[in-house]
CSV table of C-alpha atoms and ligand atoms in Angstrom, one decimal:
chain,number,residue,atom,x,y,z
A,1,MET,CA,-9.9,22.4,5.1
A,2,LYS,CA,-8.8,19.0,3.7
A,3,LYS,CA,-11.3,17.0,1.9
A,4,ILE,CA,-11.3,13.0,1.7
A,5,ALA,CA,-13.3,10.8,-0.6
A,6,VAL,CA,-14.0,7.7,1.4
A,7,ILE,CA,-14.8,4.4,-0.4
A,8,PRO,CA,-15.5,1.5,1.9
A,9,GLY,CA,-15.7,-0.8,-1.0
A,10,ASP,CA,-16.2,-4.6,-0.4
A,11,GLY,CA,-16.0,-7.3,2.2
A,12,ILE,CA,-14.1,-6.3,5.3
A,13,GLY,CA,-13.1,-3.2,3.6
A,14,ILE,CA,-16.6,-2.0,4.8
A,15,ASP,CA,-15.9,-3.3,8.4
A,16,VAL,CA,-12.4,-1.7,8.9
A,17,THR,CA,-13.4,1.6,7.1
A,18,GLU,CA,-16.0,2.0,9.8
A,19,GLU,CA,-13.2,2.1,12.4
A,20,ALA,CA,-11.1,4.3,10.3
A,21,ILE,CA,-13.9,6.9,10.3
A,22,LYS,CA,-14.4,6.7,13.9
A,23,VAL,CA,-10.6,7.8,14.0
A,24,LEU,CA,-11.1,10.4,11.5
A,25,GLU,CA,-14.0,11.7,13.8
A,26,ALA,CA,-11.6,11.8,16.8
A,27,VAL,CA,-9.0,13.6,14.8
A,28,LYS,CA,-11.6,16.1,13.6
A,29,SER,CA,-13.0,16.7,17.1
A,30,ALA,CA,-9.4,17.4,18.2
A,31,GLY,CA,-9.5,20.4,16.0
A,32,VAL,CA,-8.0,19.3,12.7
A,33,ASP,CA,-9.7,20.7,9.7
A,34,ILE,CA,-11.0,17.8,7.7
A,35,ASN,CA,-14.1,16.5,6.2
A,36,TRP,CA,-15.1,13.6,4.1
A,37,ASP,CA,-17.7,12.2,2.0
A,38,THR,CA,-18.5,8.5,1.5
A,39,PHE,CA,-19.1,6.8,-1.9
A,40,ASP,CA,-20.6,3.5,-2.4
A,41,TYR,CA,-18.4,2.3,-5.3
A,42,GLY,CA,-17.9,-1.7,-5.1
A,43,ALA,CA,-19.3,-4.9,-6.1
A,44,ASP,CA,-22.9,-4.2,-4.9
A,45,LYS,CA,-23.1,-1.3,-7.0
A,46,TYR,CA,-21.5,-2.7,-10.0
A,47,LEU,CA,-23.7,-5.7,-9.9
A,48,GLU,CA,-26.9,-3.7,-9.4
A,49,THR,CA,-26.0,-1.0,-12.0
A,50,GLY,CA,-23.0,-2.1,-14.0
A,51,ILE,CA,-21.1,1.1,-12.6
A,52,THR,CA,-17.6,0.7,-11.7
A,53,LEU,CA,-16.1,4.1,-11.2
A,54,PRO,CA,-17.2,6.8,-13.8
A,55,ASP,CA,-14.4,9.0,-15.3
A,56,GLU,CA,-16.3,12.0,-14.0
A,57,GLU,CA,-16.1,10.9,-10.5
A,58,VAL,CA,-12.3,10.3,-10.9
A,59,GLU,CA,-12.2,14.0,-12.2
A,60,ASN,CA,-14.3,15.1,-9.1
A,61,PHE,CA,-11.9,13.4,-6.9
A,62,ARG,CA,-8.9,15.0,-8.6
A,63,GLU,CA,-10.4,18.4,-8.5
A,64,ASN,CA,-12.3,18.5,-5.2
A,65,TYR,CA,-10.5,16.3,-2.9
A,66,ASP,CA,-7.2,16.1,-1.1
A,67,ALA,CA,-7.2,12.4,-0.5
A,68,ILE,CA,-9.0,9.2,-1.4
A,69,TYR,CA,-9.4,6.4,1.2
A,70,ILE,CA,-10.4,3.0,0.2
A,71,GLY,CA,-11.1,0.0,2.5
A,72,ALA,CA,-10.7,-2.9,0.0
A,73,VAL,CA,-12.3,-4.1,-3.3
A,74,GLY,CA,-12.8,-7.6,-4.3
A,75,ASP,CA,-15.8,-10.0,-4.3
A,76,PRO,CA,-16.3,-13.6,-5.1
A,77,ARG,CA,-19.5,-12.8,-7.2
A,78,VAL,CA,-17.2,-10.8,-9.6
A,79,PRO,CA,-14.6,-13.5,-10.4
A,80,ASP,CA,-12.9,-11.6,-13.1
A,81,MET,CA,-12.3,-8.7,-10.7
A,82,HIS,CA,-13.7,-6.1,-13.3
A,83,HIS,CA,-14.9,-3.6,-10.9
A,84,ALA,CA,-12.1,-3.9,-8.4
A,85,LYS,CA,-9.6,-3.4,-11.3
A,86,GLU,CA,-11.4,-0.4,-12.5
A,87,ILE,CA,-11.8,1.1,-9.1
A,88,LEU,CA,-8.2,0.6,-7.6
A,89,LEU,CA,-6.0,0.1,-10.5
A,90,GLY,CA,-8.2,2.8,-12.4
A,91,LEU,CA,-7.5,5.3,-9.6
A,92,ARG,CA,-3.8,4.6,-9.5
A,93,PHE,CA,-3.4,4.9,-13.2
A,94,LYS,CA,-5.9,7.8,-13.8
A,95,LEU,CA,-4.4,10.0,-11.0
A,96,ASP,CA,-0.9,8.6,-12.0
A,97,LEU,CA,-0.1,7.7,-8.4
A,98,TYR,CA,3.3,6.2,-9.1
A,99,VAL,CA,4.6,5.6,-5.6
A,100,ASN,CA,3.2,2.8,-3.5
A,101,TYR,CA,4.5,3.6,-0.3
A,102,ARG,CA,4.5,0.5,2.0
A,103,PRO,CA,6.2,0.6,5.4
A,104,VAL,CA,7.1,-2.7,7.1
A,105,LYS,CA,7.7,-2.0,10.7
A,106,LEU,CA,7.6,-4.6,13.6
A,107,TYR,CA,5.9,-3.3,16.7
A,108,GLN,CA,6.4,-6.1,19.0
A,109,GLU,CA,9.0,-8.9,18.8
A,110,SER,CA,6.4,-11.7,19.4
A,111,LEU,CA,4.6,-10.8,16.4
A,112,CYS,CA,7.3,-11.6,14.0
A,113,PRO,CA,7.2,-15.2,12.7
A,114,LEU,CA,11.1,-15.3,12.5
A,115,LYS,CA,13.3,-16.3,15.4
A,116,ASN,CA,15.1,-13.9,17.6
A,117,LYS,CA,14.3,-10.7,15.6
A,118,THR,CA,14.0,-7.4,17.3
A,119,MET,CA,11.8,-4.3,16.6
A,120,ASP,CA,15.0,-2.5,15.0
A,121,ASP,CA,15.7,-5.6,12.7
A,122,ILE,CA,12.2,-5.4,11.0
A,123,ASP,CA,12.0,-1.7,9.9
A,124,PHE,CA,12.1,-0.7,6.3
A,125,VAL,CA,10.1,1.0,3.7
A,126,VAL,CA,9.1,-0.4,0.3
A,127,PHE,CA,8.5,1.7,-2.6
A,128,ARG,CA,6.5,0.0,-5.4
A,129,GLU,CA,6.3,1.4,-8.8
A,130,ASN,CA,2.7,1.8,-9.2
A,131,THR,CA,1.6,2.7,-12.7
A,132,GLU,CA,3.6,0.5,-15.0
A,133,GLY,CA,5.1,-3.1,-15.3
A,134,LEU,CA,2.9,-6.2,-15.7
A,135,TYR,CA,-0.1,-4.0,-14.4
A,136,ALA,CA,-0.2,-1.6,-17.3
A,137,GLY,CA,-2.8,-3.8,-19.0
A,138,THR,CA,-1.1,-4.3,-22.3
A,139,GLY,CA,-1.6,-7.6,-24.0
A,140,GLY,CA,-4.5,-9.6,-25.2
A,141,ILE,CA,-6.0,-13.0,-25.9
A,142,ILE,CA,-6.4,-14.5,-29.3
A,143,LYS,CA,-8.2,-17.8,-30.3
A,144,GLN,CA,-9.8,-17.8,-26.9
A,145,GLY,CA,-11.3,-21.3,-26.1
A,146,THR,CA,-9.5,-23.2,-28.7
A,147,PRO,CA,-6.4,-25.4,-28.2
A,148,ASP,CA,-4.4,-22.8,-30.1
A,149,GLU,CA,-5.2,-19.9,-27.6
A,150,VAL,CA,-2.6,-17.3,-27.0
A,151,ALA,CA,-2.5,-15.0,-23.8
A,152,ILE,CA,0.2,-12.0,-24.0
A,153,GLN,CA,0.7,-9.7,-20.8
A,154,THR,CA,3.4,-7.3,-21.6
A,155,SER,CA,5.7,-5.4,-19.0
A,156,ILE,CA,5.7,-2.0,-19.8
A,157,ASN,CA,8.9,0.0,-18.3
A,158,THR,CA,9.5,3.5,-19.2
A,159,ARG,CA,12.6,5.6,-18.5
A,160,LYS,CA,10.5,8.2,-16.9
A,161,GLY,CA,8.5,5.8,-14.9
A,162,VAL,CA,11.5,3.9,-13.4
A,163,GLU,CA,13.6,6.8,-12.8
A,164,ARG,CA,10.9,8.6,-10.9
A,165,ILE,CA,10.1,5.9,-8.3
A,166,ILE,CA,13.8,5.1,-8.0
A,167,ARG,CA,14.6,8.8,-7.4
A,168,HIS,CA,11.8,8.8,-5.0
A,169,ALA,CA,13.3,6.0,-3.0
A,170,PHE,CA,16.6,7.8,-2.8
A,171,GLU,CA,15.0,11.2,-1.7
A,172,TYR,CA,13.0,9.4,0.9
A,173,ALA,CA,16.2,7.6,2.2
A,174,LYS,CA,17.9,11.0,2.1
A,175,MET,CA,15.3,12.8,4.0
A,176,SER,CA,14.6,10.1,6.5
A,177,GLY,CA,18.2,9.5,7.3
A,178,ARG,CA,18.2,5.9,6.1
A,179,PRO,CA,21.6,4.8,4.9
A,180,ARG,CA,20.7,2.3,1.9
A,181,VAL,CA,18.5,1.8,-0.8
A,182,THR,CA,18.0,-1.7,-2.3
A,183,MET,CA,16.7,-2.1,-5.7
A,184,SER,CA,15.3,-5.6,-6.8
A,185,ASP,CA,14.5,-6.9,-10.3
A,186,LYS,CA,15.2,-10.0,-12.3
A,187,SER,CA,17.7,-8.6,-14.7
A,188,ASN,CA,19.6,-12.0,-14.9
A,189,ALA,CA,16.5,-13.5,-16.8
A,190,MET,CA,14.6,-10.4,-18.1
A,191,ARG,CA,17.3,-8.5,-19.7
A,192,PHE,CA,15.4,-5.6,-21.4
A,193,GLU,CA,13.6,-4.2,-18.4
A,194,GLY,CA,16.4,-5.3,-16.1
A,195,ASP,CA,19.0,-3.3,-18.0
A,196,LEU,CA,16.8,-0.2,-17.8
A,197,TRP,CA,16.2,-0.6,-14.2
A,198,GLN,CA,19.9,-1.4,-13.7
A,199,ARG,CA,21.0,1.7,-15.5
A,200,ALA,CA,18.5,4.1,-14.1
A,201,PHE,CA,19.5,2.8,-10.5
A,202,ALA,CA,23.1,3.4,-11.1
A,203,GLU,CA,22.8,6.8,-12.8
A,204,VAL,CA,20.0,8.2,-10.1
A,205,GLY,CA,22.2,6.8,-7.4
A,206,GLU,CA,25.1,9.0,-8.5
A,207,GLU,CA,23.1,11.9,-7.2
A,208,TYR,CA,23.2,10.3,-3.8
A,209,PRO,CA,26.8,9.7,-3.0
A,210,ASP,CA,26.1,9.2,0.7
A,211,ILE,CA,23.5,6.5,0.4
A,212,GLU,CA,24.6,3.0,0.0
A,213,LYS,CA,23.2,1.2,-3.1
A,214,GLN,CA,22.4,-2.5,-2.9
A,215,HIS,CA,21.1,-4.9,-5.5
A,216,TRP,CA,19.2,-8.4,-5.2
A,217,TYR,CA,17.5,-10.3,-7.7
A,218,ILE,CA,13.8,-10.7,-6.6
A,219,ASP,CA,14.0,-14.4,-5.9
A,220,ALA,CA,17.2,-13.8,-3.6
A,221,LEU,CA,15.6,-10.5,-2.0
A,222,LEU,CA,12.7,-12.7,-0.7
A,223,MET,CA,15.1,-15.2,0.5
A,224,GLN,CA,17.1,-12.5,2.3
A,225,MET,CA,13.9,-10.7,3.6
A,226,VAL,CA,13.6,-13.9,5.8
A,227,LYS,CA,17.2,-14.7,6.5
A,228,ARG,CA,18.5,-11.3,7.4
A,229,PRO,CA,15.7,-8.7,7.2
A,230,GLU,CA,17.8,-6.2,9.4
A,231,GLN,CA,19.8,-5.2,6.2
A,232,PHE,CA,17.0,-3.5,4.6
A,233,GLU,CA,16.3,0.2,5.0
A,234,VAL,CA,14.5,1.3,1.6
A,235,ILE,CA,13.6,-1.3,-1.1
A,236,VAL,CA,12.5,-0.1,-4.5
A,237,SER,CA,11.0,-2.4,-7.2
A,238,CYS,CA,8.6,-2.9,-10.0
A,239,ASN,CA,4.9,-3.1,-9.7
A,240,MET,CA,4.6,-7.0,-9.6
A,241,PHE,CA,7.6,-7.7,-7.6
A,242,GLY,CA,6.6,-4.9,-5.2
A,243,ASP,CA,3.1,-6.6,-4.6
A,244,ILE,CA,4.9,-9.7,-3.7
A,245,ILE,CA,7.5,-8.0,-1.5
A,246,THR,CA,4.8,-6.3,0.5
A,247,ASP,CA,2.7,-9.3,1.3
A,248,LEU,CA,5.8,-11.0,2.8
A,249,GLY,CA,6.9,-7.8,4.4
A,250,ALA,CA,3.5,-7.5,6.1
A,251,GLN,CA,3.8,-11.1,7.5
A,252,LEU,CA,7.2,-10.2,8.9
A,253,ALA,CA,5.6,-7.4,10.8
A,254,GLY,CA,2.6,-9.3,12.2
A,255,GLY,CA,0.4,-9.8,9.3
A,256,MET,CA,-2.0,-8.1,7.1
A,257,GLY,CA,-4.0,-6.6,10.0
A,258,LEU,CA,-1.0,-4.1,10.6
A,259,ALA,CA,0.1,-3.0,7.2
A,260,GLY,CA,-0.9,0.4,5.8
A,261,SER,CA,-0.1,2.0,2.6
A,262,GLY,CA,-0.3,5.0,0.3
A,263,ASN,CA,-0.6,5.4,-3.5
A,264,ILE,CA,0.9,8.7,-4.0
A,265,HIS,CA,1.7,11.3,-6.6
A,266,PRO,CA,3.7,14.0,-4.5
A,267,GLY,CA,1.6,17.2,-4.6
A,268,ARG,CA,-1.5,15.7,-6.0
A,269,THR,CA,-4.7,14.1,-4.7
A,270,SER,CA,-3.4,10.6,-3.6
A,271,LEU,CA,-5.0,7.3,-2.5
A,272,PHE,CA,-4.7,5.5,0.9
A,273,GLU,CA,-5.5,1.9,1.5
A,274,PRO,CA,-4.7,-0.9,3.9
A,275,VAL,CA,-2.5,-3.5,2.0
A,276,HIS,CA,-4.8,-6.4,2.6
A,277,GLY,CA,-7.9,-7.2,0.6
A,278,SER,CA,-11.5,-7.7,1.3
A,279,ALA,CA,-11.2,-11.2,3.0
A,280,PRO,CA,-14.8,-11.9,2.2
A,281,LYS,CA,-15.3,-14.7,4.5
A,282,TYR,CA,-14.8,-12.4,7.5
A,283,HIS,CA,-17.0,-9.6,6.5
A,284,GLY,CA,-19.7,-8.4,8.9
A,285,LYS,CA,-18.7,-10.9,11.5
A,286,ASP,CA,-16.7,-8.5,13.8
A,287,ILE,CA,-13.5,-10.3,13.4
A,288,ALA,CA,-11.5,-8.2,10.7
A,289,ASN,CA,-8.5,-6.3,12.3
A,290,PRO,CA,-9.1,-2.6,11.5
A,291,LEU,CA,-5.5,-1.5,12.8
A,292,ALA,CA,-3.9,-1.7,9.1
A,293,ALA,CA,-6.9,0.5,8.1
A,294,ILE,CA,-6.2,2.9,11.2
A,295,LEU,CA,-2.6,3.0,10.5
A,296,THR,CA,-3.5,4.1,7.0
A,297,VAL,CA,-5.4,7.0,8.3
A,298,GLY,CA,-2.0,8.1,10.0
A,299,ILE,CA,-0.4,7.7,6.9
A,300,MET,CA,-2.9,9.8,4.8
A,301,LEU,CA,-2.8,12.6,7.6
A,302,GLU,CA,0.9,12.8,7.3
A,303,HIS,CA,0.5,13.2,3.5
A,304,LEU,CA,-2.2,15.9,4.2
A,305,GLY,CA,0.2,17.8,6.4
A,306,TYR,CA,-0.4,16.3,9.9
A,307,PRO,CA,2.5,14.2,10.6
A,308,ASP,CA,1.9,14.7,14.3
A,309,TRP,CA,-1.3,12.8,13.9
A,310,ASN,CA,0.5,9.8,12.2
A,311,THR,CA,2.7,9.6,15.1
A,312,ARG,CA,-0.1,9.7,17.5
A,313,ILE,CA,-2.1,7.0,15.7
A,314,GLU,CA,1.0,4.9,15.3
A,315,ASN,CA,1.6,5.2,19.2
A,316,ALA,CA,-1.9,4.3,19.9
A,317,VAL,CA,-1.6,1.0,17.7
A,318,ILE,CA,1.8,0.3,19.4
A,319,GLU,CA,0.1,0.7,22.9
A,320,ALA,CA,-2.7,-1.4,21.8
A,321,VAL,CA,-0.5,-4.2,20.6
A,322,LYS,CA,1.8,-3.9,24.0
A,323,THR,CA,-1.4,-4.4,26.1
A,324,ASN,CA,-3.0,-6.9,23.9
A,325,ASN,CA,-6.0,-4.8,23.1
A,326,VAL,CA,-6.1,-6.3,19.7
A,327,PRO,CA,-8.2,-8.6,17.4
A,328,ARG,CA,-7.6,-12.2,17.4
A,329,ASP,CA,-5.1,-12.5,14.4
A,330,LEU,CA,-2.7,-10.8,16.7
A,331,GLY,CA,-3.4,-12.8,19.5
A,332,GLY,CA,-6.1,-10.7,21.3
A,333,SER,CA,-9.8,-11.1,21.8
A,334,LEU,CA,-11.1,-7.8,20.6
A,335,GLY,CA,-13.7,-7.6,17.7
A,336,THR,CA,-13.5,-5.1,14.9
A,337,SER,CA,-15.4,-2.3,16.5
A,338,ALA,CA,-13.9,-2.8,20.1
A,339,SER,CA,-10.4,-2.7,18.5
A,340,GLY,CA,-11.5,0.8,16.8
A,341,ASP,CA,-13.0,1.8,20.1
A,342,TYR,CA,-9.8,1.3,21.8
A,343,ILE,CA,-7.7,3.2,19.6
A,344,VAL,CA,-10.1,6.1,19.7
A,345,SER,CA,-10.1,6.0,23.6
A,346,LEU,CA,-6.2,6.3,23.4
A,347,LEU,CA,-6.3,9.3,21.0
A,348,GLU,CA,-8.9,10.9,23.2
A,349,SER,CA,-7.0,10.5,26.4
B,401,LIG,P1,-7.0,-10.6,1.7
B,401,LIG,O1,-5.9,-9.9,2.1
B,401,LIG,O2,-8.3,-10.2,1.5
B,401,LIG,O3,-7.1,-12.0,2.8
B,401,LIG,C1,-6.1,-12.9,2.9
B,401,LIG,C2,-6.1,-13.3,4.4
B,401,LIG,O4,-5.6,-12.5,5.1
B,401,LIG,C3,-7.5,-13.6,5.0
B,401,LIG,O5,-8.3,-14.7,4.7
B,401,LIG,C4,-7.4,-13.4,6.3
B,401,LIG,O6,-6.8,-14.5,7.1
B,401,LIG,C5,-6.1,-12.4,6.4
B,401,LIG,N1,-6.5,-10.9,6.6
B,401,LIG,C6,-6.4,-10.1,5.4
B,401,LIG,N2,-6.8,-8.8,6.2
B,401,LIG,C7,-7.1,-9.1,7.4
B,401,LIG,C8,-7.7,-8.3,8.4
B,401,LIG,N3,-8.0,-6.8,8.2
B,401,LIG,N4,-7.8,-8.7,9.6
B,401,LIG,C9,-7.7,-10.0,9.9
B,401,LIG,N5,-7.1,-10.7,8.9
B,401,LIG,C10,-6.9,-10.3,7.6
B,401,LIG,O7,-6.5,-11.5,0.4
B,401,LIG,P2,-7.3,-12.4,-0.7
B,401,LIG,O8,-8.1,-13.4,0.0
B,401,LIG,O9,-6.1,-12.8,-1.6
B,401,LIG,O10,-8.2,-11.5,-1.5
B,401,LIG,C11,-9.6,-11.2,-1.2
B,401,LIG,C12,-10.2,-10.3,-2.2
B,401,LIG,O11,-9.5,-9.1,-1.9
B,401,LIG,C13,-9.7,-10.7,-3.7
B,401,LIG,O12,-10.9,-10.3,-4.4
B,401,LIG,C14,-8.6,-9.8,-4.0
B,401,LIG,O13,-8.4,-9.5,-5.2
B,401,LIG,C15,-9.0,-8.5,-3.2
B,401,LIG,N6,-7.7,-7.7,-2.8
B,401,LIG,C16,-8.0,-6.5,-2.7
B,401,LIG,C17,-7.0,-5.5,-2.3
B,401,LIG,C18,-7.3,-4.0,-2.2
B,401,LIG,O14,-8.5,-3.6,-2.4
B,401,LIG,N7,-6.3,-3.1,-2.0
B,401,LIG,C19,-5.8,-6.1,-2.0
B,401,LIG,C20,-5.6,-7.3,-2.0
B,401,LIG,C21,-6.6,-8.2,-2.4
B,402,LIG,C1,-2.6,-4.8,-3.6
B,402,LIG,C2,-3.6,-5.8,-4.2
B,402,LIG,C3,-3.8,-5.4,-5.5
B,402,LIG,C4,-2.4,-5.3,-6.5
B,402,LIG,C5,-4.7,-6.2,-6.3
B,402,LIG,C6,-6.2,-6.3,-5.7
B,402,LIG,C7,-5.1,-5.7,-7.8
B,402,LIG,O1,-2.9,-7.0,-4.2
B,402,LIG,O2,-2.9,-3.5,-3.6
B,402,LIG,O3,-1.6,-5.2,-3.2
B,402,LIG,O4,-2.1,-6.3,-6.9
B,402,LIG,O5,-1.9,-4.1,-6.6
B,403,LIG,MN1,-1.3,-7.2,-2.9
């Protein structure tokens, strides 16, 4: 039996996770041996108790669960993001979830904000390094509150960290039959880390002679994503750039309401979450689109050994999009709950 730890989190994370759980219930009823427990980590708990996510709980997840599912974290009552950082980045770092897998796939041409782009044109996968770079938390502030204040945030790039995400991207390209890997950095300005990324990309790339290697500086990559997105198959980049690439990528494929993701360490307990945040202004209003959260359930089930269920869930979402049984951010009129119910009805039919 596969066990999942579910953390609805904050804001619309709570709304969309309710729908994700409906899908898990449907999958379970169809005979898949899964079970889940729900955990109330998030802003409310933090504000009431000061607890973010205890180390013992991370150990519990690591030892007793096969996957963790998070809706979203972030709340305006915690402006420094303390709890969100400890919960989300804490899990990514403590579980060493170095692969941030974020597919970008257009399900219907009308959802693309670019002119004359087909579903074939917008179909690529982004691998974001997920444990290092500017997110590593190295740095500090001195002379705070004075005119001489200094803030330093250092980008950490280890040979091991850079190499393993690049190798994962090549391996994925090879296994999925995608012909090209694009690496993006800012090596024209940031020579030290850029040099390491360039060398690792060239050296690991030699192990994959059949896969084309492409490079764009990050500014040019974002421009190319808008100008000629059809060139992309697999993109690999550092933590910070990967964050930015995947919000733009989500938008190319219809918006945050359709973007799912996985934070993965192959073979270990991994974390799954929609790319979007907690959109606090939509919380509790039956407005949030649950399809990103539902597609994320599919990505998680694939990781847990049920790839057919990922396909079935993805097909149900494609059908919902095609028949306009979707929430209003995609041009439909369904509420959060009705949208989840519609997907469940397709899965049960
Ligand atoms: P956001 O993704 O929460 O919302 C940005 C906008 O995108 C929303 O105003 C809305 O218009 C749209 N949107 C996002 N998800 C949607 C959905 N499911 N359905 C319909 N529309 C949707 O990003 P933000 O406003 O920058 O951040 C809000 C909070 O979430 C912040 O605290 C931020 O730090 C946090 N955040 C958390 C995560 C996470 O937990 N993984 C990711 C990103 C942001
Ligand atoms: C994401 C989010 C997070 C990130 C935030 C909430 C720290 O934007 O998952 O894309 O930057 O990784
Ligand atoms: Mn982001």
